[in-house]
């Protein structure tokens, strides 16, 4: 991996080449920057992306694949290789799979993914011996195309990195963006080691606690749920047959998501188990026996004996919505723009939608010879994404408030609601379409089309 040492080495692509300056770029301040080495002037970038999570990587690949002439680099604060330690898995909607296929990434990860062919929803208490099923979803968005897949986070990140490297995108690891300033012509980005990079556009994909969002002066609407999501992998005796389950329990949802069996053929599922934060902390830091006992009470024994297959971790949950997605030469994407409750497993899928919309807007502007960092260009992206994001944020918030409690009358109302949806095939089809990410004004990449 290319990277900056203490003495600010120059940016280099993973294949050893340097970012190519755009010959037609009159907008950028071409003064040498602190990334120069050996008296050589480092070329300004077209796009600098802060954050090599799924969103930052996908943004870089989407832009570079459509416009190979753009000089693009990514800087990430995490030390090299940290991403390989992420043991989580994510539900990837059909639209996101189409996008990854178009970007030349899906083919590599597909053999390791697990299709979700059915989803059931129950509403009960943890100790209830029987959990009546209120709602079931199954079917495909197109013949042979399930509405979602489970993907291991490190498989996805690894495949995106390899694709980025192949396209000649620089990935600078262990280096945080510490400040930036915008002038009319470009943006100067200061890195933690004192080096600077110049670009026409800075994309902040630095996660839910985005420092770049603060640096840009963008305010958020934000609250904590007092809940944490415990995530771990569970090995079980019998196959899951592609079935996902979500049990609405008083402290929060408990979801089991089917994973592909491991190399030894062990059946596995990923769980997202939401508890009040102090209970979640006690569970993950406490006695393993207590954890397994409480897990078994929720998971049940329908898939036979179960065993915790990796170290459980808890993630605090909240809602964070940025009040603006853009500023001059600056755009937020992914969790940096919106952190939502995982009750619908849509956080990353929203991030993919941001990337698809941003890439489409930027590529179109570049083709027309417009300035890709100009505010009026970036506002098209903001207009495209803000309402959808707000809608999803509110929906997950309402669902969490409606279901994460044990108030008798409320339980009756919501169970009647679930039962009604179950009897309306059209409405169920609508929800499947929503969950697959293929509804509304879908950007081209999410339809599987090139930009
Ligand atoms: C318990 C749980 C379960 C979930 N399950 C699902 C699911 O099933 N499906 C789904 O779609 N979503 C799910 N999500 C949401 C999903 O994980 C996130 O939406 C997704 O990881 C966000 O990706 P991102 O690239 O925007 O941010 P991140 O993955 O947070 O990446 C941010 C990157 O920015 C880097 N960075 C930070 N600061 C700086 C800086 N100053 N300079 C440079 N780099 C910086 C970090 O090192 C990091 O690599 C879940 C979330 C939780 C908590």
CSV table of C-alpha atoms and ligand atoms in Angstrom, one decimal, residues 49-57 75-79 82-83 86 88-93 150 153 157 161 172 175-178 191 204-212 215 228-231 257 271-274 313-317 333-342 344-352, ligand 1:
chain,number,residue,atom,x,y,z
A,49,UNK,CA,-11.7,10.8,-0.7
A,50,UNK,CA,-11.3,10.7,3.1
A,51,UNK,CA,-12.2,7.2,4.4
A,52,UNK,CA,-11.4,3.8,2.9
A,53,UNK,CA,-14.6,2.1,4.3
A,54,UNK,CA,-17.1,0.6,1.8
A,55,UNK,CA,-18.4,3.9,0.9
A,56,UNK,CA,-15.1,5.7,0.2
A,57,UNK,CA,-13.7,2.7,-1.7
A,75,UNK,CA,-6.7,8.7,2.7
A,76,UNK,CA,-7.7,6.6,5.7
A,77,UNK,CA,-7.0,7.2,9.4
A,78,UNK,CA,-6.9,3.5,10.3
A,79,UNK,CA,-3.5,1.7,10.3
A,82,UNK,CA,-7.2,-3.0,10.4
A,83,UNK,CA,-10.1,-3.6,8.0
A,86,UNK,CA,-13.8,-6.6,11.0
A,88,UNK,CA,-19.1,-8.5,10.8
A,89,UNK,CA,-21.2,-9.3,7.9
A,90,UNK,CA,-23.7,-7.0,6.1
A,91,UNK,CA,-27.0,-7.5,4.3
A,92,UNK,CA,-26.5,-6.2,0.8
A,93,UNK,CA,-29.7,-5.3,-1.1
A,150,UNK,CA,-25.2,-11.6,3.2
A,153,UNK,CA,-17.4,-7.2,5.6
A,157,UNK,CA,-13.6,-4.5,1.7
A,161,UNK,CA,-9.4,-2.5,-2.4
A,172,UNK,CA,-2.9,6.1,1.8
A,175,UNK,CA,-3.2,9.0,7.8
A,176,UNK,CA,-6.1,11.2,9.0
A,177,UNK,CA,-7.3,14.4,7.3
A,178,UNK,CA,-6.7,17.0,10.0
A,191,UNK,CA,-2.9,15.5,6.7
A,204,UNK,CA,-15.9,12.8,3.2
A,205,UNK,CA,-16.7,9.2,3.8
A,206,UNK,CA,-15.2,9.1,7.3
A,207,UNK,CA,-18.0,7.4,9.1
A,208,UNK,CA,-20.7,8.4,11.5
A,209,UNK,CA,-18.5,10.5,13.8
A,210,UNK,CA,-17.2,12.4,10.8
A,211,UNK,CA,-14.6,15.0,11.8
A,212,UNK,CA,-14.6,16.3,8.2
A,215,UNK,CA,-14.5,20.9,9.9
A,228,UNK,CA,-26.2,-1.0,21.4
A,229,UNK,CA,-26.1,-3.6,18.6
A,230,UNK,CA,-24.2,-6.8,19.6
A,231,UNK,CA,-22.7,-8.5,16.6
A,257,UNK,CA,-28.9,-13.5,9.2
A,271,UNK,CA,-26.6,-12.0,14.6
A,272,UNK,CA,-27.4,-8.4,15.3
A,273,UNK,CA,-28.8,-8.3,18.8
A,274,UNK,CA,-30.0,-5.0,20.1
A,313,UNK,CA,-18.8,-6.8,20.0
A,314,UNK,CA,-21.3,-4.1,20.8
A,315,UNK,CA,-21.8,-0.9,18.7
A,316,UNK,CA,-23.7,2.1,20.3
A,317,UNK,CA,-26.7,3.1,18.2
A,333,UNK,CA,-21.3,10.3,1.7
A,334,UNK,CA,-22.3,7.2,3.7
A,335,UNK,CA,-22.4,7.2,7.5
A,336,UNK,CA,-20.7,10.6,7.5
A,337,UNK,CA,-24.0,11.9,6.0
A,338,UNK,CA,-26.4,9.6,7.9
A,339,UNK,CA,-26.1,7.1,10.7
A,340,UNK,CA,-29.3,5.1,11.2
A,341,UNK,CA,-30.6,2.3,13.4
A,342,UNK,CA,-29.8,-1.2,12.0
A,344,UNK,CA,-33.9,-2.5,8.7
A,345,UNK,CA,-30.2,-3.4,7.8
A,346,UNK,CA,-30.1,-0.4,5.4
A,347,UNK,CA,-27.2,1.7,6.6
A,348,UNK,CA,-24.7,0.6,4.1
A,349,UNK,CA,-27.3,0.3,1.4
A,350,UNK,CA,-28.0,4.0,1.8
A,351,UNK,CA,-24.3,4.7,1.5
A,352,UNK,CA,-24.2,2.8,-1.8
B,1,LIG,C1,-24.6,-3.4,14.5
B,1,LIG,C2,-24.6,-2.9,13.1
B,1,LIG,C3,-25.1,-3.7,12.1
B,1,LIG,C4,-25.2,-3.2,10.8
B,1,LIG,N1,-25.7,-4.0,9.8
B,1,LIG,C5,-25.9,-3.6,8.5
B,1,LIG,C6,-26.4,-4.4,7.5
B,1,LIG,O1,-26.8,-5.5,7.7
B,1,LIG,N2,-26.6,-3.8,6.2
B,1,LIG,C7,-26.3,-2.5,6.0
B,1,LIG,O2,-26.5,-2.0,4.9
B,1,LIG,N3,-25.7,-1.7,6.9
B,1,LIG,C8,-25.5,-2.2,8.2
B,1,LIG,N4,-24.9,-1.4,9.2
B,1,LIG,C9,-24.4,-0.1,8.8
B,1,LIG,C10,-23.1,-0.2,8.1
B,1,LIG,O3,-22.2,-0.9,8.9
B,1,LIG,C11,-22.6,1.3,7.9
B,1,LIG,O4,-23.6,2.0,7.3
B,1,LIG,C12,-21.3,1.3,7.0
B,1,LIG,O5,-20.2,0.6,7.7
B,1,LIG,C13,-20.8,2.7,6.8
B,1,LIG,O6,-19.7,2.7,5.9
B,1,LIG,P1,-18.9,4.0,5.7
B,1,LIG,O7,-17.9,3.7,4.6
B,1,LIG,O8,-19.8,5.2,5.4
B,1,LIG,O9,-18.2,4.3,7.1
B,1,LIG,P2,-17.1,3.5,7.9
B,1,LIG,O10,-17.2,2.0,7.6
B,1,LIG,O11,-17.3,3.9,9.3
B,1,LIG,O12,-15.7,3.9,7.4
B,1,LIG,C14,-15.2,5.2,7.7
B,1,LIG,C15,-13.7,5.2,7.4
B,1,LIG,O13,-13.2,6.5,7.5
B,1,LIG,C16,-11.9,6.5,8.2
B,1,LIG,N5,-11.7,7.8,8.8
B,1,LIG,C17,-12.2,8.2,10.0
B,1,LIG,N6,-11.8,9.5,10.2
B,1,LIG,C18,-10.9,9.8,9.2
B,1,LIG,C19,-10.2,11.0,9.0
B,1,LIG,N7,-10.2,12.1,9.7
B,1,LIG,N8,-9.4,11.0,7.8
B,1,LIG,C20,-9.3,9.9,7.0
B,1,LIG,N9,-10.1,8.8,7.3
B,1,LIG,C21,-10.9,8.7,8.3
B,1,LIG,C22,-12.0,5.3,9.1
B,1,LIG,O14,-10.7,4.7,9.4
B,1,LIG,C23,-12.8,4.3,8.3
B,1,LIG,O15,-12.0,3.4,7.5
B,1,LIG,C24,-24.8,-1.9,10.5
B,1,LIG,C25,-24.3,-1.1,11.5
B,1,LIG,C26,-24.2,-1.6,12.8
B,1,LIG,C27,-23.6,-0.7,13.9
